[in-house]
Amino acid sequence: MTDLQSVLEPYVLDATGTDIRGEAALLRERGPLVPVVLPGGIRAWAITTSDLLKSLFADERVSKDSYRHWPAFLAGEVPPDWTLITWVSVRNMFTAHGEDHTRLRKLVGPAFTARRVTALQPQIDRIVGELLDELAEHPSGSVVDLREQYAAQVPLRVITELMGVPDRLQPRLRVCVEEIFSTLPQRDPALTLTEMLELLTTLVALRRAQPGDDMTSLLINHRDEGDRLSEEELVHTLLLVITAGFETTVNLLDQAIYEVSTRPELRAQLHAGTVEWPRLVEETLRFAPPVANLPLRYAITDIDVDVAGQQIKAGDPIIAAIAAANRRRPGTTVDEFDPSRPSIEHLSFGYGPHYCLGAGLACLEATTALPALFTRFPHLTLAEPQDLETLNSFISIGHQQLPTHLTRIPTPVKAQ
């Protein structure tokens, strides 16, 4: 068995995120268990196959708790300004393990049941309608950035209404979220985390003083009624819900808009109903997962990986190479985007105990926002489809902008 320390020439993940799909293919070629280098020279294992990812996601010997199971973090070898510091230093259900994870998940889970998510449909319809009306106000032939003015605005308005975030906090919260997902951040990641926590502490104070029918008020009640939720866990849980509820859905909408806009035959199939919008969403999730590489997990004990002939040592960090695993499937067309075929399994929402609680909400937003957009603007075209810049991240798959020409359907003149 070979281990992380003895393997030579690990793959250095590209912090610029210029070619995530190409990088995923290179990782797949190297095998199911690949030594990689993260920003700051930190070594980890990248898991590139669906079977191995599912096995480790459900393995009790694998933890997400850096405070208990990452020796390098505990030894102070991970600096506070490390690029991925927010991903490993917060205390919420994303980084919890075992009983702590179960406890925290039970507090958040009721807000994301199928019944509660379905009940959000009128709210999402209203937000989508308002945004489409705003887009329609742009002069015919003008260029509109659909990532900024639609893909970002739908989940931003949904999650901030769900969480009871006042308008004045939203701009800075959004900047912090985008910096957290960047692996080439514009400023010290420690400053981003500090500002994010300060903003959320302000939110908690506001909702304590003026509680409402929102998730922040619900979590405050759990905290203040002594339901084993510390003040730190409360604020960090808000960070998780707002962060995950925004950026990932932005990227899902971004990628789906791109695929439909650049494939006339697919657009025709969607309008004819021969391809359904939920299938488009599922194929987008598989083909371009909103989170391409998910940090971090840690081996609690030595784990022999028979399929790779390697051993993950206790304390070794693990990154889930979801973009690679989603495309490692039997068949010759797995690297093609094809929502017309039978559904292919993906791990874009995770697997096992940490399966994403917001999966249903993200899909509801996408299956509402996408058909509404292409119904209102059936002939929209990307202004520069070949020259779109990607996000500066190996975590997120998305574009910095989606410059688009909108073509409206003329409003019928009513008979007098």
Short mmCIF file of C-alpha atoms in Angstrom, two decimals:
data_model
loop_
_atom_site.label_atom_id
_atom_site.label_comp_id
_atom_site.label_asym_id
_atom_site.label_seq_id
_atom_site.Cartn_x
_atom_site.Cartn_y
_atom_site.Cartn_z
CA MET A 1 0.00 0.00 0.00
CA THR A 2 1.24 3.49 -0.84
CA ASP A 3 0.33 6.53 1.24
CA LEU A 4 0.03 10.30 0.80
CA GLN A 5 3.51 11.06 2.07
CA SER A 6 5.30 8.53 -0.15
CA VAL A 7 3.58 9.31 -3.46
CA LEU A 8 5.68 11.54 -5.69
CA GLU A 9 4.45 14.37 -7.92
CA PRO A 10 0.94 14.94 -6.62
CA TYR A 11 -1.37 16.90 -8.89
CA VAL A 12 -1.54 20.63 -8.09
CA LEU A 13 -5.15 21.82 -8.36
CA ASP A 14 -5.49 24.95 -10.48
CA ALA A 15 -6.70 27.74 -8.20
CA THR A 16 -7.80 29.81 -11.20
CA GLY A 17 -10.46 27.24 -12.19
CA THR A 18 -9.74 27.92 -15.87
CA ASP A 19 -10.49 24.38 -17.07
CA ILE A 20 -12.24 22.39 -14.35
CA ARG A 21 -13.62 19.82 -16.79
CA GLY A 22 -10.22 19.19 -18.32
CA GLU A 23 -8.70 18.94 -14.86
CA ALA A 24 -11.40 16.47 -13.81
CA ALA A 25 -10.52 14.31 -16.82
CA LEU A 26 -6.82 14.36 -15.84
CA LEU A 27 -7.71 13.33 -12.29
CA ARG A 28 -9.88 10.48 -13.58
CA GLU A 29 -6.99 9.22 -15.70
CA ARG A 30 -4.79 9.04 -12.59
CA GLY A 31 -7.15 6.65 -10.84
CA PRO A 32 -9.83 6.59 -8.14
CA LEU A 33 -7.54 7.96 -5.40
CA VAL A 34 -5.24 10.79 -6.45
CA PRO A 35 -2.76 12.77 -4.32
CA VAL A 36 -3.31 16.48 -4.89
CA VAL A 37 -1.91 19.76 -3.63
CA LEU A 38 -4.31 22.41 -2.35
CA PRO A 39 -3.49 26.13 -1.99
CA GLY A 40 -0.75 26.72 0.56
CA GLY A 41 0.98 23.46 -0.34
CA ILE A 42 -1.41 21.33 1.72
CA ARG A 43 -1.63 17.77 0.44
CA ALA A 44 -4.86 15.81 0.24
CA TRP A 45 -6.44 12.84 -1.49
CA ALA A 46 -8.88 13.51 -4.34
CA ILE A 47 -11.56 10.84 -4.75
CA THR A 48 -12.57 10.59 -8.42
CA THR A 49 -15.06 7.72 -8.65
CA SER A 50 -18.69 7.54 -7.64
CA ASP A 51 -18.39 4.17 -5.89
CA LEU A 52 -15.43 5.21 -3.77
CA LEU A 53 -16.98 8.58 -2.95
CA LYS A 54 -20.22 6.96 -1.80
CA SER A 55 -18.26 4.43 0.24
CA LEU A 56 -16.25 7.11 2.02
CA PHE A 57 -19.18 9.52 2.40
CA ALA A 58 -21.00 6.82 4.39
CA ASP A 59 -17.93 5.51 6.25
CA GLU A 60 -17.84 6.29 9.98
CA ARG A 61 -14.04 6.27 9.73
CA VAL A 62 -14.24 9.49 7.69
CA SER A 63 -15.00 12.78 9.45
CA LYS A 64 -15.56 16.42 8.49
CA ASP A 65 -14.51 17.74 11.90
CA SER A 66 -11.12 19.44 11.60
CA TYR A 67 -11.08 20.20 15.33
CA ARG A 68 -11.11 16.50 16.15
CA HIS A 69 -9.64 14.70 13.19
CA TRP A 70 -7.19 16.89 11.25
CA PRO A 71 -3.87 16.85 13.13
CA ALA A 72 -2.31 19.54 10.91
CA PHE A 73 -5.13 21.94 11.75
CA LEU A 74 -4.89 21.22 15.46
CA ALA A 75 -1.11 21.68 15.37
CA GLY A 76 -1.47 25.17 13.94
CA GLU A 77 0.01 24.18 10.58
CA VAL A 78 -3.01 25.62 8.74
CA PRO A 79 -2.73 29.42 8.87
CA PRO A 80 -5.79 31.59 9.59
CA ASP A 81 -5.44 33.23 6.17
CA TRP A 82 -5.49 29.90 4.30
CA THR A 83 -7.62 30.09 1.16
CA LEU A 84 -10.07 27.43 2.36
CA ILE A 85 -10.11 28.45 6.03
CA THR A 86 -13.89 29.02 6.18
CA TRP A 87 -14.51 25.51 4.84
CA VAL A 88 -12.68 23.89 7.74
CA SER A 89 -12.89 26.28 10.71
CA VAL A 90 -16.63 26.89 11.12
CA ARG A 91 -18.69 24.86 13.56
CA ASN A 92 -21.95 23.75 11.98
CA MET A 93 -23.45 20.61 10.50
CA PHE A 94 -21.19 20.91 7.42
CA THR A 95 -18.10 20.31 9.55
CA ALA A 96 -19.67 18.23 12.33
CA HIS A 97 -19.27 14.48 12.80
CA GLY A 98 -21.25 11.77 14.51
CA GLU A 99 -23.66 12.83 17.24
CA ASP A 100 -22.85 16.52 16.80
CA HIS A 101 -23.80 16.31 13.13
CA THR A 102 -27.04 14.48 13.92
CA ARG A 103 -27.97 17.07 16.56
CA LEU A 104 -27.34 20.07 14.29
CA ARG A 105 -29.00 18.52 11.27
CA LYS A 106 -32.18 17.84 13.27
CA LEU A 107 -32.41 21.54 14.12
CA VAL A 108 -32.15 22.68 10.49
CA GLY A 109 -33.87 19.79 8.75
CA PRO A 110 -37.50 20.76 9.53
CA ALA A 111 -37.11 23.93 7.44
CA PHE A 112 -36.30 21.86 4.34
CA THR A 113 -38.88 19.08 4.39
CA ALA A 114 -40.63 18.36 1.09
CA ARG A 115 -43.83 19.93 2.41
CA ARG A 116 -42.12 23.16 3.48
CA VAL A 117 -40.16 23.42 0.24
CA THR A 118 -43.29 22.89 -1.85
CA ALA A 119 -44.99 25.63 0.16
CA LEU A 120 -42.34 28.06 -1.11
CA GLN A 121 -43.58 27.71 -4.72
CA PRO A 122 -45.77 30.86 -4.69
CA GLN A 123 -42.91 32.88 -3.22
CA ILE A 124 -40.49 31.61 -5.88
CA ASP A 125 -43.06 32.27 -8.62
CA ARG A 126 -43.41 35.86 -7.41
CA ILE A 127 -39.65 36.45 -7.29
CA VAL A 128 -39.13 34.95 -10.75
CA GLY A 129 -41.99 37.02 -12.18
CA GLU A 130 -40.60 40.24 -10.70
CA LEU A 131 -37.15 39.54 -12.12
CA LEU A 132 -38.51 38.75 -15.57
CA ASP A 133 -40.44 42.01 -15.53
CA GLU A 134 -37.23 43.83 -14.65
CA LEU A 135 -35.40 42.13 -17.53
CA ALA A 136 -38.19 43.09 -19.92
CA GLU A 137 -37.58 46.75 -19.13
CA HIS A 138 -34.19 46.67 -20.85
CA PRO A 139 -34.22 48.18 -24.37
CA SER A 140 -34.54 45.67 -27.18
CA GLY A 141 -31.12 44.61 -28.45
CA SER A 142 -29.23 45.64 -25.33
CA VAL A 143 -26.85 43.24 -23.62
CA VAL A 144 -27.91 41.96 -20.21
CA ASP A 145 -25.72 39.95 -17.82
CA LEU A 146 -28.02 37.04 -17.01
CA ARG A 147 -25.73 35.68 -14.32
CA GLU A 148 -25.91 38.91 -12.37
CA GLN A 149 -29.46 39.95 -13.15
CA TYR A 150 -31.20 36.57 -13.07
CA ALA A 151 -29.14 33.52 -12.10
CA ALA A 152 -27.82 35.31 -9.03
CA GLN A 153 -30.95 37.23 -8.13
CA VAL A 154 -33.34 34.27 -7.96
CA PRO A 155 -31.51 32.35 -5.19
CA LEU A 156 -30.37 35.55 -3.50
CA ARG A 157 -33.94 36.78 -3.04
CA VAL A 158 -35.25 33.33 -2.13
CA ILE A 159 -32.64 32.58 0.53
CA THR A 160 -32.65 36.05 2.07
CA GLU A 161 -36.44 36.02 2.37
CA LEU A 162 -36.30 32.51 3.81
CA MET A 163 -33.67 33.61 6.34
CA GLY A 164 -35.15 37.03 7.10
CA VAL A 165 -32.08 38.96 5.93
CA PRO A 166 -32.76 42.71 5.64
CA ASP A 167 -31.84 44.49 2.41
CA ARG A 168 -29.02 46.48 3.97
CA LEU A 169 -27.03 43.34 4.88
CA GLN A 170 -27.41 41.58 1.55
CA PRO A 171 -24.71 43.28 -0.59
CA ARG A 172 -21.83 42.57 1.82
CA LEU A 173 -23.08 39.08 2.64
CA ARG A 174 -23.08 38.29 -1.05
CA VAL A 175 -19.51 39.57 -1.50
CA CYS A 176 -18.38 37.40 1.41
CA VAL A 177 -20.09 34.30 0.00
CA GLU A 178 -18.45 34.76 -3.39
CA GLU A 179 -15.04 35.20 -1.74
CA ILE A 180 -15.52 32.03 0.32
CA PHE A 181 -16.09 30.00 -2.85
CA SER A 182 -13.14 31.56 -4.66
CA THR A 183 -9.81 29.73 -4.57
CA LEU A 184 -8.11 32.86 -5.90
CA PRO A 185 -9.65 35.34 -3.43
CA GLN A 186 -9.27 39.09 -3.77
CA ARG A 187 -8.48 39.62 -0.09
CA ASP A 188 -7.30 37.81 3.05
CA PRO A 189 -9.75 34.92 3.63
CA ALA A 190 -9.53 35.54 7.38
CA LEU A 191 -10.95 39.04 6.84
CA THR A 192 -13.78 37.60 4.75
CA LEU A 193 -14.68 35.11 7.47
CA THR A 194 -14.53 37.82 10.14
CA GLU A 195 -16.81 40.13 8.16
CA MET A 196 -19.23 37.30 7.38
CA LEU A 197 -19.55 36.39 11.05
CA GLU A 198 -20.00 40.04 12.03
CA LEU A 199 -22.82 40.44 9.50
CA LEU A 200 -24.54 37.29 10.72
CA THR A 201 -24.16 38.36 14.35
CA THR A 202 -25.92 41.58 13.37
CA LEU A 203 -28.67 39.52 11.72
CA VAL A 204 -29.15 37.48 14.89
CA ALA A 205 -29.43 40.67 16.97
CA LEU A 206 -32.02 42.09 14.57
CA ARG A 207 -34.15 38.95 14.57
CA ARG A 208 -33.91 38.60 18.34
CA ALA A 209 -35.27 42.12 18.68
CA GLN A 210 -37.85 41.65 15.91
CA PRO A 211 -38.55 37.93 15.40
CA GLY A 212 -40.44 36.88 12.31
CA ASP A 213 -41.64 33.85 10.39
CA ASP A 214 -38.18 33.06 9.08
CA MET A 215 -35.50 30.45 9.60
CA THR A 216 -33.16 32.76 11.51
CA SER A 217 -35.87 33.40 14.10
CA LEU A 218 -36.53 29.64 14.26
CA LEU A 219 -32.88 28.88 14.97
CA ILE A 220 -32.71 31.67 17.54
CA ASN A 221 -35.62 30.03 19.35
CA HIS A 222 -33.70 26.73 19.38
CA ARG A 223 -30.71 28.56 20.87
CA ASP A 224 -32.61 30.64 23.44
CA GLU A 225 -34.78 27.73 24.57
CA GLY A 226 -31.63 25.78 25.45
CA ASP A 227 -31.88 23.20 22.68
CA ARG A 228 -28.15 22.40 22.78
CA LEU A 229 -27.26 25.00 20.16
CA SER A 230 -24.41 27.31 21.13
CA GLU A 231 -24.27 30.94 20.00
CA GLU A 232 -21.30 30.09 17.81
CA GLU A 233 -23.14 27.16 16.24
CA LEU A 234 -26.16 29.40 15.63
CA VAL A 235 -24.14 31.99 13.71
CA HIS A 236 -22.10 29.38 11.86
CA THR A 237 -25.26 27.50 10.88
CA LEU A 238 -26.64 30.69 9.36
CA LEU A 239 -23.37 31.01 7.43
CA LEU A 240 -23.81 27.50 6.04
CA VAL A 241 -27.45 27.89 5.02
CA ILE A 242 -26.99 31.27 3.36
CA THR A 243 -23.74 30.31 1.64
CA ALA A 244 -24.94 26.95 0.33
CA GLY A 245 -28.38 28.32 -0.51
CA PHE A 246 -26.97 31.04 -2.73
CA GLU A 247 -23.77 30.27 -4.63
CA THR A 248 -24.54 26.69 -5.64
CA THR A 249 -27.93 27.56 -7.12
CA VAL A 250 -26.43 30.54 -8.96
CA ASN A 251 -24.02 28.16 -10.67
CA LEU A 252 -26.76 25.64 -11.47
CA LEU A 253 -28.86 28.31 -13.19
CA ASP A 254 -25.79 29.79 -14.89
CA GLN A 255 -24.76 26.46 -16.41
CA ALA A 256 -28.28 25.49 -17.46
CA ILE A 257 -28.83 28.85 -19.17
CA TYR A 258 -25.52 28.43 -20.98
CA GLU A 259 -26.32 24.91 -22.20
CA VAL A 260 -29.82 25.77 -23.45
CA SER A 261 -28.66 29.01 -25.06
CA THR A 262 -25.91 27.31 -27.04
CA ARG A 263 -27.92 24.26 -28.19
CA PRO A 264 -30.78 25.18 -30.57
CA GLU A 265 -31.90 21.56 -30.87
CA LEU A 266 -32.19 21.27 -27.07
CA ARG A 267 -34.15 24.49 -26.86
CA ALA A 268 -36.58 23.13 -29.46
CA GLN A 269 -36.95 19.88 -27.51
CA LEU A 270 -37.68 21.76 -24.30
CA HIS A 271 -40.31 23.95 -25.96
CA ALA A 272 -41.88 20.88 -27.59
CA GLY A 273 -41.89 18.98 -24.30
CA THR A 274 -39.83 16.06 -25.64
CA VAL A 275 -37.23 16.95 -23.01
CA GLU A 276 -38.61 17.99 -19.64
CA TRP A 277 -37.12 20.74 -17.53
CA PRO A 278 -36.44 18.52 -14.49
CA ARG A 279 -34.33 16.27 -16.73
CA LEU A 280 -32.41 19.30 -17.94
CA VAL A 281 -31.73 20.29 -14.34
CA GLU A 282 -30.56 16.78 -13.39
CA GLU A 283 -28.24 16.54 -16.40
CA THR A 284 -26.82 19.99 -15.64
CA LEU A 285 -26.14 18.89 -12.07
CA ARG A 286 -24.31 15.82 -13.35
CA PHE A 287 -22.45 17.43 -16.23
CA ALA A 288 -21.49 20.71 -14.51
CA PRO A 289 -21.93 20.23 -10.75
CA PRO A 290 -22.22 23.58 -8.95
CA VAL A 291 -19.47 22.36 -6.62
CA ALA A 292 -16.78 20.61 -8.62
CA ASN A 293 -14.40 19.80 -5.77
CA LEU A 294 -15.74 19.76 -2.23
CA PRO A 295 -13.35 20.28 0.73
CA LEU A 296 -12.68 18.60 3.20
CA ARG A 297 -12.97 15.28 4.99
CA TYR A 298 -10.40 13.47 7.16
CA ALA A 299 -9.56 9.85 7.81
CA ILE A 300 -10.08 8.99 11.47
CA THR A 301 -8.06 5.79 11.12
CA ASP A 302 -5.90 4.27 8.40
CA ILE A 303 -8.13 3.20 5.50
CA ASP A 304 -6.98 0.70 2.89
CA VAL A 305 -8.45 1.50 -0.51
CA ASP A 306 -8.33 -1.82 -2.31
CA VAL A 307 -9.48 -0.47 -5.69
CA ALA A 308 -6.48 1.86 -5.75
CA GLY A 309 -3.91 -0.23 -3.92
CA GLN A 310 -3.30 2.74 -1.61
CA GLN A 311 -3.85 3.69 2.00
CA ILE A 312 -5.35 6.86 3.38
CA LYS A 313 -3.52 7.49 6.64
CA ALA A 314 -5.30 8.68 9.78
CA GLY A 315 -5.49 12.47 9.63
CA ASP A 316 -5.09 12.72 5.86
CA PRO A 317 -7.46 15.29 4.33
CA ILE A 318 -9.78 14.19 1.52
CA ILE A 319 -11.41 16.26 -1.21
CA ALA A 320 -14.44 15.00 -3.11
CA ALA A 321 -13.72 15.44 -6.83
CA ILE A 322 -17.40 15.50 -7.76
CA ALA A 323 -16.89 16.80 -11.31
CA ALA A 324 -14.61 13.84 -11.97
CA ALA A 325 -16.82 11.25 -10.27
CA ASN A 326 -19.99 12.38 -12.04
CA ARG A 327 -18.47 11.49 -15.40
CA ARG A 328 -16.78 8.23 -14.54
CA ARG A 329 -19.55 5.96 -15.83
CA PRO A 330 -19.76 3.08 -18.31
CA GLY A 331 -20.69 4.14 -21.83
CA THR A 332 -19.25 6.23 -24.62
CA THR A 333 -21.35 9.38 -24.20
CA VAL A 334 -20.78 10.08 -20.51
CA ASP A 335 -18.78 13.22 -21.35
CA GLU A 336 -21.62 14.59 -23.47
CA PHE A 337 -24.42 16.81 -22.22
CA ASP A 338 -27.61 14.96 -23.09
CA PRO A 339 -30.75 15.52 -21.00
CA SER A 340 -32.82 13.43 -23.43
CA ARG A 341 -31.32 10.13 -22.25
CA PRO A 342 -32.32 8.24 -19.10
CA SER A 343 -31.08 9.87 -15.94
CA ILE A 344 -27.50 9.14 -14.87
CA GLU A 345 -26.72 9.18 -11.16
CA HIS A 346 -24.74 12.14 -9.85
CA LEU A 347 -23.28 13.12 -6.50
CA SER A 348 -23.72 16.87 -6.82
CA PHE A 349 -25.80 16.96 -3.63
CA GLY A 350 -23.53 14.54 -1.82
CA TYR A 351 -24.44 11.18 -0.35
CA GLY A 352 -25.04 9.65 3.07
CA PRO A 353 -25.36 11.58 6.35
CA HIS A 354 -24.20 14.87 4.80
CA TYR A 355 -26.57 14.77 1.80
CA CYS A 356 -27.55 18.37 1.03
CA LEU A 357 -30.68 19.45 2.91
CA GLY A 358 -31.31 22.18 0.34
CA ALA A 359 -31.36 19.87 -2.70
CA GLY A 360 -35.13 20.05 -3.06
CA LEU A 361 -35.17 23.83 -2.82
CA ALA A 362 -32.40 24.23 -5.41
CA CYS A 363 -34.24 21.99 -7.87
CA LEU A 364 -37.53 23.80 -7.26
CA GLU A 365 -35.87 27.16 -7.95
CA ALA A 366 -34.26 25.82 -11.13
CA THR A 367 -37.37 24.09 -12.49
CA THR A 368 -39.30 27.31 -11.90
CA ALA A 369 -36.79 29.91 -13.06
CA LEU A 370 -35.50 28.20 -16.22
CA PRO A 371 -38.75 27.48 -18.11
CA ALA A 372 -40.08 30.90 -17.08
CA LEU A 373 -37.00 32.59 -18.54
CA PHE A 374 -37.06 30.75 -21.86
CA THR A 375 -40.82 31.13 -22.18
CA ARG A 376 -40.60 34.88 -21.66
CA PHE A 377 -37.51 35.21 -23.87
CA PRO A 378 -37.58 32.18 -26.23
CA HIS A 379 -34.97 33.61 -28.60
CA LEU A 380 -32.41 34.87 -26.09
CA THR A 381 -28.83 34.39 -27.26
CA LEU A 382 -25.48 34.74 -25.53
CA ALA A 383 -23.58 37.73 -26.83
CA GLU A 384 -20.13 36.13 -26.47
CA PRO A 385 -20.56 32.36 -25.94
CA GLN A 386 -16.98 31.57 -26.93
CA ASP A 387 -15.31 34.17 -24.72
CA LEU A 388 -16.91 33.65 -21.32
CA GLU A 389 -14.52 33.78 -18.38
CA THR A 390 -14.85 31.15 -15.68
CA LEU A 391 -14.98 31.80 -11.95
CA ASN A 392 -11.63 31.95 -10.15
CA SER A 393 -12.26 28.73 -8.29
CA PHE A 394 -11.66 24.98 -8.44
CA ILE A 395 -14.70 24.63 -6.15
CA SER A 396 -17.37 26.37 -8.24
CA ILE A 397 -18.23 25.74 -11.89
CA GLY A 398 -19.67 28.90 -13.36
CA HIS A 399 -19.04 32.01 -15.42
CA GLN A 400 -18.09 35.48 -14.28
CA GLN A 401 -20.76 36.88 -16.61
CA LEU A 402 -23.45 35.70 -19.05
CA PRO A 403 -23.83 38.65 -21.47
CA THR A 404 -27.08 38.00 -23.30
CA HIS A 405 -29.31 39.51 -25.98
CA LEU A 406 -32.97 39.28 -24.97
CA THR A 407 -35.78 39.11 -27.50
CA ARG A 408 -39.24 39.68 -26.12
CA ILE A 409 -42.50 38.24 -27.38
CA PRO A 410 -44.66 41.17 -28.51
CA THR A 411 -47.63 41.73 -26.25
CA PRO A 412 -50.85 41.00 -28.21
CA VAL A 413 -53.02 44.03 -28.85
CA LYS A 414 -56.42 43.58 -27.26
CA ALA A 415 -59.41 43.94 -29.56
CA GLN A 416 -61.48 47.02 -28.90
#
